[in-house]
Coordinates of C-alpha atoms in Angstrom, one line a residue:
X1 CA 119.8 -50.6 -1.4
X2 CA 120.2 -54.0 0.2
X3 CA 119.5 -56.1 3.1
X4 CA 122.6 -56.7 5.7
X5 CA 123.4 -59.5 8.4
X6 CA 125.7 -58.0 11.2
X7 CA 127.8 -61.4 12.4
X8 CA 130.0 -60.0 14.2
X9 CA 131.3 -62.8 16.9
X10 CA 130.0 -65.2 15.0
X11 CA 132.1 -68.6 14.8
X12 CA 131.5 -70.7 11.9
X13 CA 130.0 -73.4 13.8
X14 CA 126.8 -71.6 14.4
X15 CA 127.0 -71.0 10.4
X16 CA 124.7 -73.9 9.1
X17 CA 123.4 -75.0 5.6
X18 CA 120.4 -77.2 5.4
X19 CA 117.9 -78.0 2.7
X20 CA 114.4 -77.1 4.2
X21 CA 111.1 -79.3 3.0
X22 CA 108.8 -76.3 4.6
X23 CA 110.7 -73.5 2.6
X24 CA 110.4 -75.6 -0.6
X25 CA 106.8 -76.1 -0.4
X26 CA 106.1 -72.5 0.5
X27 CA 108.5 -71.5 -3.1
X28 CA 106.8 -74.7 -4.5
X29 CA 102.7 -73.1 -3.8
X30 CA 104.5 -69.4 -5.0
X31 CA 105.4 -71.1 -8.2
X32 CA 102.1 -72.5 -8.5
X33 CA 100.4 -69.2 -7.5
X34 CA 102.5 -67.2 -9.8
X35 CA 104.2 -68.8 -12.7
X36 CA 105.6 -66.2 -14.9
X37 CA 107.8 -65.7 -11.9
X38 CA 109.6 -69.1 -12.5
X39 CA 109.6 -69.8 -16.3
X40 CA 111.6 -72.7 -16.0
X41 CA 108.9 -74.4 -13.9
X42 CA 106.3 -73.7 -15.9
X43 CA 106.2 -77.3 -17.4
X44 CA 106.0 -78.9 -13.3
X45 CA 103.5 -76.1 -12.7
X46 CA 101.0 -77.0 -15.3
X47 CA 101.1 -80.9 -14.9
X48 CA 100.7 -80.1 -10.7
X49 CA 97.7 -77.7 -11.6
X50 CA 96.2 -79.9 -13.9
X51 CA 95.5 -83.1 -12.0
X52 CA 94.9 -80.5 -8.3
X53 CA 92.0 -81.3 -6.6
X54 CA 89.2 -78.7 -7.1
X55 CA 88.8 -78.6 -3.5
X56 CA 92.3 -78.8 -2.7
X57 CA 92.8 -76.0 -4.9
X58 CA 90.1 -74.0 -3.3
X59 CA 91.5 -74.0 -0.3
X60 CA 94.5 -72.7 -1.3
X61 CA 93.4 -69.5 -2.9
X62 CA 92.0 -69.0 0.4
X63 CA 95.8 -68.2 1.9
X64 CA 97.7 -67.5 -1.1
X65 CA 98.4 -64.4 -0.3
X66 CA 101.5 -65.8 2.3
X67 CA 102.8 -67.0 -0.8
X68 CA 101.8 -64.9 -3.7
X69 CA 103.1 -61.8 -3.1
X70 CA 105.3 -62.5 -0.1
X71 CA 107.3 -65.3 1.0
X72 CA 105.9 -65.3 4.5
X73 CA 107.9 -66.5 7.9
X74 CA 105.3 -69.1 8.7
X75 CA 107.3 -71.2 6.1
X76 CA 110.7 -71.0 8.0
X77 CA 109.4 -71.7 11.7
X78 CA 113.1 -72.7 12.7
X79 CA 113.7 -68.8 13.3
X80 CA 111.3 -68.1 15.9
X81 CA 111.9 -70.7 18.0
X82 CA 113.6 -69.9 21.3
X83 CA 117.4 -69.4 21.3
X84 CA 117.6 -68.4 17.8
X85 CA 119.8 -71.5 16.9
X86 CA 116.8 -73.6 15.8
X87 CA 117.4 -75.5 12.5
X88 CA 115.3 -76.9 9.8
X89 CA 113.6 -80.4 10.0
X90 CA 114.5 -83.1 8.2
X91 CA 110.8 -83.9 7.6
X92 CA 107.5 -81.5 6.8
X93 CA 106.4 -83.2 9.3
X94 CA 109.3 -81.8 11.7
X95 CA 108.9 -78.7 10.5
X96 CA 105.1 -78.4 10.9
X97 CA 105.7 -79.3 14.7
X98 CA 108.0 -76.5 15.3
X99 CA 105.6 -74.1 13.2
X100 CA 103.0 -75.9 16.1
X101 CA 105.8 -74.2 18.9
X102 CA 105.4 -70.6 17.5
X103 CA 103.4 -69.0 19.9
X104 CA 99.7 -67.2 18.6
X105 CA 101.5 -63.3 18.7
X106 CA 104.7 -65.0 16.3
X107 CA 102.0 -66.8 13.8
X108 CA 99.5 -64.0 13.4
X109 CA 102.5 -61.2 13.1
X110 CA 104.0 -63.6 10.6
X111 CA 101.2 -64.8 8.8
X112 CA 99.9 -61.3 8.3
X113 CA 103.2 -60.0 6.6
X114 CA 101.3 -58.8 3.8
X115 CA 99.1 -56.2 5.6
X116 CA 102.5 -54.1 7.6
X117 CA 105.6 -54.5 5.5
X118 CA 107.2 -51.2 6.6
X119 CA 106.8 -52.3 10.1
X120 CA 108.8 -56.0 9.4
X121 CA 111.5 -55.6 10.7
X122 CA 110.3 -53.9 13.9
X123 CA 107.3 -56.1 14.2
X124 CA 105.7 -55.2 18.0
X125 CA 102.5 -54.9 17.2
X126 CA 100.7 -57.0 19.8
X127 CA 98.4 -57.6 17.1
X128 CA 95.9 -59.6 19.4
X129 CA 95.9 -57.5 22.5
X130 CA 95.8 -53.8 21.1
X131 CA 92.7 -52.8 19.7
X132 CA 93.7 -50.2 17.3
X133 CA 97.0 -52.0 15.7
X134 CA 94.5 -55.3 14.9
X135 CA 92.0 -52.6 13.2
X136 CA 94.6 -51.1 11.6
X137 CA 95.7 -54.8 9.9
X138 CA 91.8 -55.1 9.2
X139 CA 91.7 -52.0 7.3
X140 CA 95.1 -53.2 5.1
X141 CA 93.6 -56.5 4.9
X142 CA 90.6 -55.3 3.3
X143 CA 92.7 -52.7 0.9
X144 CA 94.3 -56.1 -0.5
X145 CA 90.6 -58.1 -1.1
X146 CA 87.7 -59.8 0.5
X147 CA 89.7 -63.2 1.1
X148 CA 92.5 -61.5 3.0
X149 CA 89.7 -60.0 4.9
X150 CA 88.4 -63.0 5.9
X151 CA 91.5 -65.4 6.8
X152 CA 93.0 -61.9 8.7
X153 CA 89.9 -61.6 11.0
X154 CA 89.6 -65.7 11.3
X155 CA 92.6 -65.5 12.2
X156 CA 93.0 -62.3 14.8
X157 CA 89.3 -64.1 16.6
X158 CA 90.7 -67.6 16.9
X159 CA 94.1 -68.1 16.2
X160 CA 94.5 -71.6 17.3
X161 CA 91.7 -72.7 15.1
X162 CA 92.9 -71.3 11.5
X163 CA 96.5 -72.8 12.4
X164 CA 95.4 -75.9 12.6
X165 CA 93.4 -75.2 9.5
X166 CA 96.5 -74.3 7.8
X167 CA 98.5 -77.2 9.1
X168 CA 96.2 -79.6 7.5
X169 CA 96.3 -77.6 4.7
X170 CA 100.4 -77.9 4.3
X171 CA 99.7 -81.6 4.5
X172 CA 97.1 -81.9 2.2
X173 CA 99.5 -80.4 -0.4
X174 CA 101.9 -83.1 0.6
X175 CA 99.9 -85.9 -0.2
X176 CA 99.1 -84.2 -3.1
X177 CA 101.6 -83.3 -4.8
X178 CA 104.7 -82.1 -2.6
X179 CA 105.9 -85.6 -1.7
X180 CA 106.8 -86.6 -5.3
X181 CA 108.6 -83.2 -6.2
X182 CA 109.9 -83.4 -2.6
X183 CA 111.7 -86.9 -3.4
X184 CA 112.9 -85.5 -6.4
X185 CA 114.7 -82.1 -5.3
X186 CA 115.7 -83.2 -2.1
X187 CA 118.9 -85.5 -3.2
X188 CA 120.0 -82.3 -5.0
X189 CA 119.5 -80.0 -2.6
X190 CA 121.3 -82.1 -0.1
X191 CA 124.1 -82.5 -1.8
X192 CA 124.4 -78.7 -2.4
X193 CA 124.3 -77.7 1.1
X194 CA 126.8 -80.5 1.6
X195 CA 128.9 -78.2 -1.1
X196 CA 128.3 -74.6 0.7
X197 CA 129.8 -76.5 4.2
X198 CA 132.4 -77.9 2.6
X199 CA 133.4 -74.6 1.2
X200 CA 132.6 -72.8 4.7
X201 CA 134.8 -75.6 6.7
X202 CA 137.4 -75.1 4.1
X203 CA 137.8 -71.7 2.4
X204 CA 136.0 -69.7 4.2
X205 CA 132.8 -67.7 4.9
X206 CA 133.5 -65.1 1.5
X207 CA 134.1 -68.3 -0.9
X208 CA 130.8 -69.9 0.5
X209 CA 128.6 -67.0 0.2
X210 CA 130.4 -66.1 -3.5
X211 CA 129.1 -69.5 -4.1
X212 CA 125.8 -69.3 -3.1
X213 CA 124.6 -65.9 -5.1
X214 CA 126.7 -63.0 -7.0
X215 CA 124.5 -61.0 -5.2
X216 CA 125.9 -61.9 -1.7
X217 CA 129.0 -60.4 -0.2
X218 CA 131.5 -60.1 2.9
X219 CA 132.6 -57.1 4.1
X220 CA 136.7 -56.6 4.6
X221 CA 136.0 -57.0 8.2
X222 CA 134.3 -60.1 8.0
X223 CA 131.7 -58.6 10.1
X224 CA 128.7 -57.7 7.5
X225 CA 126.9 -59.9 5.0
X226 CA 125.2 -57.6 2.5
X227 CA 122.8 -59.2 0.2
X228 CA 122.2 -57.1 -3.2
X229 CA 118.3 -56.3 -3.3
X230 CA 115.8 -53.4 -4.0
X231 CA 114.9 -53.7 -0.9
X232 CA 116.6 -51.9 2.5
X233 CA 117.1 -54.2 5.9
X234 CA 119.2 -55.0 8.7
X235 CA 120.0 -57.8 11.2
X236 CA 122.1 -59.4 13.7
X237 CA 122.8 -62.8 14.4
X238 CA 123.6 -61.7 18.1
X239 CA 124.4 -65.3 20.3
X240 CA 121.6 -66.9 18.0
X241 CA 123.4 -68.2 14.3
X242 CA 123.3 -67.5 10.9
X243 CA 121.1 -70.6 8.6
X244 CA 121.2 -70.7 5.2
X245 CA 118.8 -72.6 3.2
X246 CA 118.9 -73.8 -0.3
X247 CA 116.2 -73.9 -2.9
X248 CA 115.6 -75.5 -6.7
X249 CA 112.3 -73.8 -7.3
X250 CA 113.2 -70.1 -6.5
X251 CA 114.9 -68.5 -8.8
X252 CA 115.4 -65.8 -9.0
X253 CA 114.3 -64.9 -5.4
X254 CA 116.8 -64.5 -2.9
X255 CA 115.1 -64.5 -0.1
X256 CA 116.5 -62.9 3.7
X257 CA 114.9 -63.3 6.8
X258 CA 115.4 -60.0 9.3
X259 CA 112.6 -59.6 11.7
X260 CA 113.1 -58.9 15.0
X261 CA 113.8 -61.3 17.6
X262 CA 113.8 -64.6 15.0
X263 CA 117.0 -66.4 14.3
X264 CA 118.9 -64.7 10.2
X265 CA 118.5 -66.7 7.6
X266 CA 119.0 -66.8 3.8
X267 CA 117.4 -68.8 1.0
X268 CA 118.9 -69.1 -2.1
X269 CA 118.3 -71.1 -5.5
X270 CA 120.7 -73.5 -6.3
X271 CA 123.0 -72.3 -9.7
X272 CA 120.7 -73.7 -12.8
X273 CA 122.2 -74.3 -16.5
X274 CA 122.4 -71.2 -18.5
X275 CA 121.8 -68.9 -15.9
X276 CA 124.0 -65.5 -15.9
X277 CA 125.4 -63.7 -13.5
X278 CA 122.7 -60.7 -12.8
X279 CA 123.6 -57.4 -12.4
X280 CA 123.7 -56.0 -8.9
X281 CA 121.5 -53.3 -8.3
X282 CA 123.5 -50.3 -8.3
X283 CA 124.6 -51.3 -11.8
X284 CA 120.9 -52.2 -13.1
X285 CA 120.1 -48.3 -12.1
X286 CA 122.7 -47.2 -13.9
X287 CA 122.2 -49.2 -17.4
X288 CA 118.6 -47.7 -17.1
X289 CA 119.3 -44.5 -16.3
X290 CA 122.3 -44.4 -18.8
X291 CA 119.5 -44.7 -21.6
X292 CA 117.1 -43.2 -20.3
X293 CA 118.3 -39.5 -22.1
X294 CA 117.5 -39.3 -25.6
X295 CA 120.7 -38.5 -27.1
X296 CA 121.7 -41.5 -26.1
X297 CA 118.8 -43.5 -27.2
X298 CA 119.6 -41.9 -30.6
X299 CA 122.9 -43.0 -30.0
X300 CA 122.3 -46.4 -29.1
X301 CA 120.4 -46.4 -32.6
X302 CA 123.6 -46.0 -34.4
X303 CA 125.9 -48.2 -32.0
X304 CA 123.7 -51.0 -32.6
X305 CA 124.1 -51.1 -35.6
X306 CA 128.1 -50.9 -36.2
X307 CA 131.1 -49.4 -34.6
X308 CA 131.6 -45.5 -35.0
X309 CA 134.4 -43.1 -33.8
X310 CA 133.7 -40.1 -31.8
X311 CA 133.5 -37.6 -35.1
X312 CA 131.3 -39.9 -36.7
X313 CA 128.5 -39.8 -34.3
X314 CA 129.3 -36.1 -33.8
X315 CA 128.5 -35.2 -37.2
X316 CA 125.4 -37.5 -38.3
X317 CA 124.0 -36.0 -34.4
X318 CA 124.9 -32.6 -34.9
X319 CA 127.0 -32.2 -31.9
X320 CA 130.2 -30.7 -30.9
X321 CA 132.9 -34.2 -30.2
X322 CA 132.8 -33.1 -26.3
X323 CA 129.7 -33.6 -26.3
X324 CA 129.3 -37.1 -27.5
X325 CA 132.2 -38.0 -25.6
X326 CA 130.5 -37.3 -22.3
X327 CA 127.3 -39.1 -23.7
X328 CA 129.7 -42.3 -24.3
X329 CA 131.1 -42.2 -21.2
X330 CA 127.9 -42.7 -19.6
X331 CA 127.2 -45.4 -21.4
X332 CA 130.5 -46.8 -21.6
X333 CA 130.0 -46.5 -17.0
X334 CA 126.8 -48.8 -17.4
X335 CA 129.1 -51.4 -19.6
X336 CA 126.3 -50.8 -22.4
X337 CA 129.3 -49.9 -25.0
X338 CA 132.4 -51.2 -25.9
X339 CA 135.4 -49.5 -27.4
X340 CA 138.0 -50.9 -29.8
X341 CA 141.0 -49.5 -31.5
X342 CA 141.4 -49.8 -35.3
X343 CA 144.6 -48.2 -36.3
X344 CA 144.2 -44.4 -34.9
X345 CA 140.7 -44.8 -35.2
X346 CA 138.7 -45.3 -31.9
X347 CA 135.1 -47.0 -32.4
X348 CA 132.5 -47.5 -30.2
X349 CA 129.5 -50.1 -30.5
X350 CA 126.4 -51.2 -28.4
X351 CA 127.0 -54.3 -26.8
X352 CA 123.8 -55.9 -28.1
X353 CA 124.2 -58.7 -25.5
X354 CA 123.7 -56.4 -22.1
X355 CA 121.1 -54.3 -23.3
X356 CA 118.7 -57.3 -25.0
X357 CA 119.3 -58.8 -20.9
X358 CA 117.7 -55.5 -19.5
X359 CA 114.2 -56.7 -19.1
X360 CA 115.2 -60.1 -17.7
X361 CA 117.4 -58.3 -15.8
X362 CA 115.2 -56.1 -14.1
X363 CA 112.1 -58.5 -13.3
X364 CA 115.0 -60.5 -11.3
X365 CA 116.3 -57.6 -9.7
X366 CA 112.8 -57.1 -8.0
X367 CA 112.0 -60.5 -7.8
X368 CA 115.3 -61.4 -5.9

């Protein structure tokens, strides 16, 4: 599973990192909406939440849903613009203007992500023109509660009016409380991206994207970017480009734009003190799957607890030395044990480290 950027053709001078003030207020309201995602922000979250304005606040539970549980393309308006080759703003203010350029069909297909996620990356829905696809996004609307009821049919009737609604919400938030964290993040964000180019312009495409996320790769060819998600989509960057945008409040999301007919792009959170190196997905599924047989879970019971050879696990389990052998090498595949040699003795123990990471490891493989 993973989501893929064909850039073939692509010349590094359409490649392009930039810090984006929309993108980090949309992972700033997720954040807010949804803190056990980001424990590292809880402390920001609390003192934003605490002095919010009731009202303020109100109004934002009214859309949270492009935030909540999706990381909607409203928030990256760059994309859709014409040419695919549009860049962030330097300013909200810039960026509001170019979400104020999407055209109705690109904001309503956009803003209602969360009611036809199978259908992302092949989005022609004509939501406002065909009767039966815009009663089809009331019906998920209303699966998902009353409030996305009511912003999805404010929005199919009058488009125009709920964007403005939402614009002046964005800027409300500023005033609020985006401005300050804004000031603060921005310095390091910019200086980041000024990083990633420097790399790009220097060592190439692979070092940049190495640098940017564990989880993102280069093919041999130089042709396919693959990022490492639960998640399955594909893109190409065509004749538009390929913009990459940093964040400090999304970890662990690792975020990839792919719908159709709006510019690639990635967002990725900048590296934070004591973070490790996750796990790609294909070796996540196999540390769970490794334990999820009980011989090994009885296993893992004695291997946590010291180092045993092969005929000592065989005889306090019962088993023929085969057949703990094969068990071992299952988990010795998932890099759950490690094997030293004493002597002519060969011992095995849990390494305590990996498998105590599994939960934390697994909430950021489908959060990423």
């Amino acid at each position: 599973m993973s989501v893929s950027i064909d850039i073939t053709g692509l010349p590094l001078e359409r490649i392009h990192v930039v810090p984006s003030p929309l993108a980090e207020l949309g992972m700033a309201l997720h954040a807010l909406s949804e803190p056990g995602h980001h424990p590292g922000l809880q402390g920001w979250a609390t003192a934003v939440s605490t002095r919010l304005d009731p009202c303020l606040a109100d109004r934002m539970c009214e859309a949270d849903f492009l935030w909540r549980t999706t990381f909607s393309d409203v928030f990256t308006p760059f994309a859709g613009l014409p040419g695919q080759n549009g860049l962030p703003g330097a300013t909200l203010a810039e960026e509001l203007d170019q979400l104020d350029k999407l055209s109705d069909e690109q904001f309503v297909d956009a803003a209602l992500e969360f009611t036809c996620q199978s259908t992302y990356a092949e989005p022609d829905r004509n939501l406002l023109s065909d009767p039966a696809v815009r009663q089809r996004a009331l019906d998920l609307a209303a699966a998902r509660g009353p409030l996305q009821m009511r912003f999805t049919k404010r929005l199919l009737d009058d488009p125009p009016i709920v964007r403005a609604w939402f614009r002046t919400l964005l800027e409300d938030c500023e005033e609020a409380f985006f401005a300050d964290t804004w000031a603060r993040v921005s310095h390091q964000l910019a200086a980041d991206a000024r990083h990633k180019t420097e790399l790009l312009r220097r060592k190439g495409l692979p070092e940049a994207l190495r640098a940017m996320s564990g989880s993102v790769s280069l093919d041999e060819s130089g042709r396919l970017i693959t990022v490492d998600k639960i998640s399955v989509g594909r893109t190409t960057t065509g004749q538009g480009g390929l913009v990459i945008v940093p964040t400090s409040l999304g970890w662990p999301h690792l975020w990839v734009l792919h719908r159709k007919g709006w510019q690639a792009s990635i967002t990725y959170p900048i590296s934070s003190p004591g973070l490790t190196s996750p796990p790609s997905v294909e070796q996540l599924t196999r540390r769970m799957a490794a334990l999820a047989h009980p011989v090994r879970m009885r296993l893992c019971r004695h291997l946590a607890r010291g180092a045993y050879t092969t005929s000592e696990l065989a005889d306090a389990h019962g088993m023929t030395a085969p057949e703990i052998s094969r068990h071992l090498s299952v988990l010795k595949k998932a890099d759950l044990v490690s094997t030293r040699r004493r002597g002519r003795y060969v011992q095995h123990q849990l390494d305590i480290s990996v498998v105590s990471r599994l939960g934390s490891d697994f909430i950021e493989g489908v959060l990423r």
